[in-house]
Amino acid sequence: MTLSLLFQHIVNALSLGSLYALLAIGYTMVYGILRLINFAHGDIFMVGAYVAFYGITLMSLPWWAALLFSIVFTAFFGIVLERVAYKPLRDSPRISIMISAIGASFLLESLAVLIFGGRPKGMPVPDVLSKVVYFGSVSMITISLIIPLFTFALLIVLLWIVNKTKIGMAMRAVSTDIEAARLMAVDVNKVVSVTFGIGSLLAALGGIMWSFKYPQLNPLMGMMPGLKCFIAAVIGGIGNIAGAVLGGFLLGIIEIMMVALLPTLSGYRDAFAFILLIIVLLIKPTGLLGKRQAEKV
Amino acid sequence: MKRIVRIGLLTIGVALLIVACGPGAPKTVKFGVFEPLTGANAGGGALEVEGIKLANELYPTVKIGDKEYKIELVIADNKSDKVEAANAAQRLVDKDKVNIVLGSWGSSLSMAAGPIVKNAKVSAIGLSCTNPLVTKGNEYYFRVCFIDPFQGTVMANYAYNTLGAKKAVIIREVSNDYSVGLAKFFEDAFKQLTGDENAILAELNYNTGDTDFSAQLTEIKKHKPDVIFAPGNYTESALIIKQGKELGIKTPFLGGDTWETPEFIDVGKQAVEGVVFSTFFATETPITETSKVFLDEYRKKYNKEPAAVTALGFDGYLVARDALQRAGSLDKEKVRAAIAATKEFPGATGMITLNEDGDAVKSAVIKTIKDGKFTYMATVEPY
């Protein structure tokens, strides 16, 4: 493999990995606070992408305005979803709320088929984001440059929110013990809503970035990315925001390098992602950056 | 109150029953429309349904023996999924008891229905599914299009003769029988034409629903081929070509009939300008009287140019209707025999004669994309 080829593969890997990381942050954040694996995360991602699409095509907004509109809309959408599908089950066994999440996922997918139609749509990508830039013989589009920067910026903002702000403190309190937090006058409903709002906002951002890079929308587009970022979050240690970013990049690098090194096996890319998950879980059940927590009884 | 409602409903129900069974009700035959309306192949399925519906509007009845029957379309969504396809086909033959099945877009989906229609002895007519295995060994499956050994050869010829290509790379959708089959036939024909056992530099795979192809494309770039053959589903193919251009690949991309959907251009935009693929029919060269009728009516109804698979949907319906007329009966064996005997039937896509495998032997059309539109390039007669 020549050097420039290797660099091209690394660039490809980083740009794919940063997308996974962006999605995994939202996943892991909701889990970290609520101990809920939100299976509908991938579908909120899809909703975000569609809202931005209609913002650009139907309301003829400029792309950045459509992006803002979509993340605000989707954040509220996530809050409503939590109120309807998860809140009534907050005191039920974990398994019920997980089933409810799977149900919400199917509901959103079917609704999307009804409302948006089953045929795929092409996302109108602004020229600024789809320009090809060259570094020697290595090439990439501008959006692939923006996504990693964006992911790191979000990582820092989120770590700041969780660790330094008052609402972040409340989040951590809820995460440790909901009942005790309520006794300490923490408004649990508000904290959960904010968490879901942020999680959904991140999903929408991920969805829009994804569809700018891969300009194709369909009602099931969130399924595979949802699974992949779940894997990324688990590999990194679910609940740990920095771990999710690490897991996302790792997954992207392994997927790309697997094809680069073993081109004849390129059809088994996804299988390798899942094998990686199994190996990590066998060796380190809590994920790379996860801490072992005693299960509360 | 409740009781009154119940009695009322019962009366209406009985009244409806009497009306439905009354002597005035026309008899119906059912055509099962077996197509992907959601999922990865939904764009293609919708195009074929357009053609079938148009034919149904123009020719809503069929004369079997001396009785006039109304043709009813029963549309079943196979969801672009092989398992769902088997379920949908089962439902069509068991529950809806259709007389003939039309479809599906996508060879894998048609193949999933193969054993089911065979067991139920219900004849099926494929419209644009081109993998040879759809009809091979299944006397109940027919089709109104050509098959992939021909299509692969057409594209290999184009690559070798027109483009002067000596080395090619193939990228195929490994979970799709159509893509794998067509890639194989292209490979065989291209090797034979070039007389070079190593004319195919590499074969790379991806899965249905993948969105990132940068690793495969970087591999392809390394090989510096003269041409890239990329048969596959339209959205994945459009993304491949787009990402290829982003990686600085200037090699021409060639593909097959599945690319002719509006979504292909919608997703690929400027990147897919200039790609070349083979398909069934071009509006620029109407062949029969039926082609004219089809084109006029389609343009009137939809106010746009029809896709080749829409014309095949139209033809599939007409072939089925014609066969029922000739069979003069709804007996499953007679219907099967009548379809198999289809000869010189003037369809919108040309004269349809089914060979011993139940495949139509027809010419192929080569198209490209120019200014965001599918544009006719050449017609290739069957060898």
Coordinates of N, CA and C in Angstrom, one line a residue, chain B residues 13-111:
Chain B
G13 N -75.8 -5.2 6.2 CA -74.9 -6.3 5.8 C -75.6 -7.2 4.9
V14 N -76.7 -7.6 5.3 CA -77.5 -8.6 4.4 C -77.8 -8.0 3.0
A15 N -78.2 -6.7 3.1 CA -78.5 -6.0 1.8 C -77.3 -6.0 0.9
L16 N -76.1 -5.7 1.5 CA -74.9 -5.7 0.7 C -74.6 -7.0 0.1
L17 N -74.8 -8.1 1.0 CA -74.5 -9.4 0.5 C -75.4 -9.7 -0.7
I18 N -76.7 -9.4 -0.6 CA -77.6 -9.6 -1.7 C -77.1 -8.9 -3.0
V19 N -76.7 -7.6 -2.8 CA -76.2 -6.9 -3.9 C -75.0 -7.5 -4.6
A20 N -74.1 -7.9 -3.7 CA -72.8 -8.5 -4.1 C -73.0 -9.8 -4.9
C21 N -74.0 -10.6 -4.5 CA -74.2 -11.9 -5.1 C -75.2 -11.8 -6.3
G22 N -75.8 -10.6 -6.4 CA -76.9 -10.5 -7.4 C -76.4 -10.8 -8.8
P23 N -77.3 -11.0 -9.7 CA -77.0 -11.4 -11.1 C -76.3 -10.2 -11.8
G24 N -76.6 -9.0 -11.3 CA -76.0 -7.8 -12.1 C -74.5 -7.6 -11.8
A25 N -74.0 -8.2 -10.8 CA -72.6 -7.9 -10.5 C -71.7 -8.6 -11.5
P26 N -70.7 -7.8 -12.1 CA -69.8 -8.4 -13.1 C -68.9 -9.4 -12.4
K27 N -68.5 -10.4 -13.1 CA -67.5 -11.3 -12.6 C -66.1 -10.7 -12.6
T28 N -65.2 -11.1 -11.7 CA -63.9 -10.5 -11.7 C -62.8 -11.5 -11.8
V29 N -61.7 -11.2 -12.4 CA -60.5 -11.9 -12.3 C -59.5 -11.0 -11.5
K30 N -58.6 -11.7 -10.7 CA -57.7 -10.9 -9.9 C -56.3 -11.0 -10.4
F31 N -55.7 -9.9 -10.6 CA -54.2 -9.8 -10.9 C -53.5 -9.4 -9.6
G32 N -52.6 -10.2 -9.1 CA -51.9 -9.8 -7.9 C -50.7 -9.0 -8.4
V33 N -50.6 -7.8 -7.8 CA -49.4 -6.9 -8.2 C -48.4 -7.1 -7.0
F34 N -47.3 -7.7 -7.3 CA -46.4 -8.1 -6.3 C -45.1 -7.3 -6.5
E35 N -45.1 -6.2 -5.7 CA -44.0 -5.2 -5.9 C -43.5 -4.6 -4.6
P36 N -42.2 -4.1 -4.6 CA -41.7 -3.4 -3.4 C -42.3 -1.9 -3.4
L37 N -43.1 -1.6 -2.4 CA -43.6 -0.2 -2.4 C -43.0 0.6 -1.2
T38 N -42.3 -0.2 -0.3 CA -41.5 0.5 0.7 C -40.1 -0.2 0.7
G39 N -39.2 0.5 1.4 CA -37.8 -0.1 1.5 C -36.9 0.3 0.3
A40 N -35.8 -0.4 0.2 CA -34.7 0.1 -0.7 C -35.1 0.1 -2.1
N41 N -36.1 -0.8 -2.5 CA -36.4 -0.9 -4.0 C -37.7 -0.2 -4.3
A42 N -38.3 0.6 -3.4 CA -39.6 1.2 -3.5 C -39.7 2.0 -4.8
G43 N -38.7 2.7 -5.2 CA -38.7 3.6 -6.4 C -39.0 2.8 -7.6
G44 N -38.3 1.6 -7.7 CA -38.6 0.8 -8.9 C -39.9 0.2 -8.9
G45 N -40.4 -0.3 -7.7 CA -41.7 -0.9 -7.6 C -42.8 0.1 -8.0
A46 N -42.7 1.3 -7.6 CA -43.7 2.3 -7.9 C -43.8 2.6 -9.4
L47 N -42.7 2.5 -10.1 CA -42.7 2.8 -11.5 C -43.4 1.6 -12.2
E48 N -43.2 0.4 -11.8 CA -43.9 -0.7 -12.5 C -45.4 -0.7 -12.2
V49 N -45.8 -0.3 -10.9 CA -47.2 -0.2 -10.6 C -47.9 0.9 -11.5
E50 N -47.2 2.0 -11.7 CA -47.7 3.0 -12.6 C -48.2 2.4 -13.9
G51 N -47.3 1.6 -14.5 CA -47.5 0.9 -15.8 C -48.7 0.0 -15.8
I52 N -48.8 -0.8 -14.7 CA -49.9 -1.8 -14.5 C -51.2 -1.0 -14.4
K53 N -51.2 0.0 -13.6 CA -52.4 0.7 -13.3 C -52.9 1.4 -14.6
L54 N -52.0 2.0 -15.4 CA -52.3 2.6 -16.6 C -53.0 1.6 -17.5
A55 N -52.4 0.4 -17.7 CA -53.0 -0.6 -18.5 C -54.4 -1.0 -18.0
N56 N -54.5 -1.1 -16.7 CA -55.8 -1.5 -16.1 C -56.9 -0.4 -16.4
E57 N -56.5 0.9 -16.4 CA -57.5 1.9 -16.8 C -57.9 1.8 -18.2
L58 N -56.9 1.5 -19.1 CA -57.2 1.5 -20.5 C -58.0 0.2 -20.9
Y59 N -57.6 -0.9 -20.3 CA -58.2 -2.2 -20.6 C -58.7 -2.8 -19.3
P60 N -59.8 -2.4 -18.8 CA -60.2 -2.8 -17.5 C -60.9 -4.2 -17.5
T61 N -61.3 -4.7 -18.7 CA -62.0 -6.0 -18.7 C -61.3 -7.0 -19.6
V62 N -61.7 -8.2 -19.5 CA -61.2 -9.3 -20.3 C -62.3 -10.2 -20.7
K63 N -62.2 -10.7 -21.9 CA -63.3 -11.7 -22.3 C -62.7 -13.1 -22.2
I64 N -63.3 -13.9 -21.3 CA -62.9 -15.2 -21.2 C -64.0 -16.1 -21.6
G65 N -63.8 -17.0 -22.6 CA -64.9 -17.7 -23.2 C -65.8 -16.7 -23.8
D66 N -67.1 -16.7 -23.4 CA -68.0 -15.6 -23.9 C -68.4 -14.7 -22.8
K67 N -67.7 -14.7 -21.7 CA -68.1 -13.9 -20.6 C -67.1 -12.7 -20.4
E68 N -67.7 -11.6 -20.1 CA -66.8 -10.4 -19.8 C -66.5 -10.4 -18.3
Y69 N -65.2 -10.3 -18.0 CA -64.7 -10.3 -16.7 C -64.1 -8.9 -16.4
K70 N -64.3 -8.4 -15.2 CA -63.6 -7.2 -14.8 C -62.3 -7.6 -14.1
I71 N -61.2 -6.9 -14.5 CA -59.9 -7.2 -13.9 C -59.7 -6.4 -12.7
E72 N -59.5 -7.0 -11.6 CA -59.2 -6.3 -10.3 C -57.8 -6.5 -9.9
L73 N -57.1 -5.4 -9.6 CA -55.7 -5.4 -9.2 C -55.6 -5.6 -7.7
V74 N -54.9 -6.6 -7.2 CA -54.7 -6.7 -5.8 C -53.2 -6.4 -5.5
I75 N -52.9 -5.2 -4.9 CA -51.6 -4.8 -4.8 C -51.0 -5.3 -3.4
A76 N -49.8 -6.0 -3.5 CA -49.2 -6.5 -2.3 C -47.8 -5.9 -2.2
D77 N -47.4 -5.3 -1.1 CA -46.1 -4.7 -0.9 C -45.2 -5.8 -0.4
N78 N -44.1 -6.1 -1.1 CA -43.1 -7.1 -0.6 C -42.0 -6.4 0.2
K79 N -42.1 -5.1 0.4 CA -41.2 -4.4 1.3 C -39.7 -4.5 1.0
S80 N -39.3 -4.8 -0.2 CA -37.9 -4.9 -0.7 C -37.1 -6.0 0.2
D81 N -37.9 -6.9 0.7 CA -37.2 -7.8 1.7 C -37.6 -9.3 1.3
K82 N -36.6 -10.2 1.2 CA -36.8 -11.5 0.7 C -37.9 -12.3 1.5
V83 N -37.8 -12.1 2.8 CA -38.7 -12.8 3.7 C -40.1 -12.3 3.6
E84 N -40.2 -10.9 3.6 CA -41.5 -10.3 3.4 C -42.1 -10.6 2.0
A85 N -41.2 -10.8 1.0 CA -41.7 -11.1 -0.3 C -42.3 -12.5 -0.3
A86 N -41.7 -13.4 0.3 CA -42.4 -14.8 0.4 C -43.7 -14.7 1.1
N87 N -43.8 -13.9 2.1 CA -45.1 -13.8 2.8 C -46.2 -13.1 1.9
A88 N -45.7 -12.0 1.2 CA -46.7 -11.3 0.4 C -47.2 -12.2 -0.7
A89 N -46.3 -13.0 -1.3 CA -46.7 -13.9 -2.4 C -47.6 -15.0 -1.9
Q90 N -47.3 -15.5 -0.7 CA -48.2 -16.5 -0.1 C -49.6 -15.9 0.1
R91 N -49.7 -14.7 0.6 CA -50.9 -14.0 0.9 C -51.7 -13.9 -0.4
L92 N -51.0 -13.5 -1.5 CA -51.7 -13.3 -2.8 C -52.3 -14.6 -3.3
V93 N -51.6 -15.7 -3.2 CA -52.2 -16.9 -3.7 C -53.1 -17.6 -2.8
D94 N -52.9 -17.5 -1.5 CA -53.8 -18.2 -0.5 C -55.0 -17.4 -0.1
K95 N -54.8 -16.2 0.3 CA -55.9 -15.4 0.9 C -56.6 -14.7 -0.3
D96 N -55.9 -14.0 -1.1 CA -56.6 -13.2 -2.1 C -57.0 -14.0 -3.3
K97 N -56.4 -15.2 -3.4 CA -56.7 -16.2 -4.5 C -56.6 -15.5 -5.9
V98 N -55.5 -14.9 -6.2 CA -55.4 -14.2 -7.4 C -55.2 -15.2 -8.6
N99 N -55.5 -14.8 -9.8 CA -55.4 -15.7 -10.9 C -54.1 -15.7 -11.6
I100 N -53.5 -14.4 -11.5 CA -52.1 -14.3 -12.1 C -51.4 -13.3 -11.2
V101 N -50.1 -13.5 -11.1 CA -49.2 -12.6 -10.3 C -48.4 -11.8 -11.3
L102 N -48.3 -10.5 -11.1 CA -47.4 -9.7 -11.9 C -46.2 -9.1 -11.0
G103 N -45.0 -9.2 -11.4 CA -43.9 -8.7 -10.6 C -42.9 -9.7 -10.3
S104 N -41.8 -9.3 -9.6 CA -41.6 -8.1 -8.9 C -40.3 -7.4 -9.5
W105 N -40.2 -6.1 -9.2 CA -39.0 -5.4 -9.5 C -38.0 -6.0 -8.5
G106 N -36.8 -6.4 -9.0 CA -35.8 -7.0 -8.2 C -35.9 -8.6 -8.3
S107 N -34.8 -9.1 -8.8 CA -34.8 -10.6 -9.1 C -34.9 -11.4 -7.8
S108 N -34.2 -10.9 -6.7 CA -34.2 -11.6 -5.5 C -35.6 -11.8 -4.9
L109 N -36.4 -10.7 -5.1 CA -37.7 -10.7 -4.5 C -38.6 -11.7 -5.4
S110 N -38.4 -11.7 -6.7 CA -39.2 -12.6 -7.5 C -38.8 -14.0 -7.2
M111 N -37.5 -14.3 -7.0 CA -37.1 -15.6 -6.7 C -37.6 -16.1 -5.4

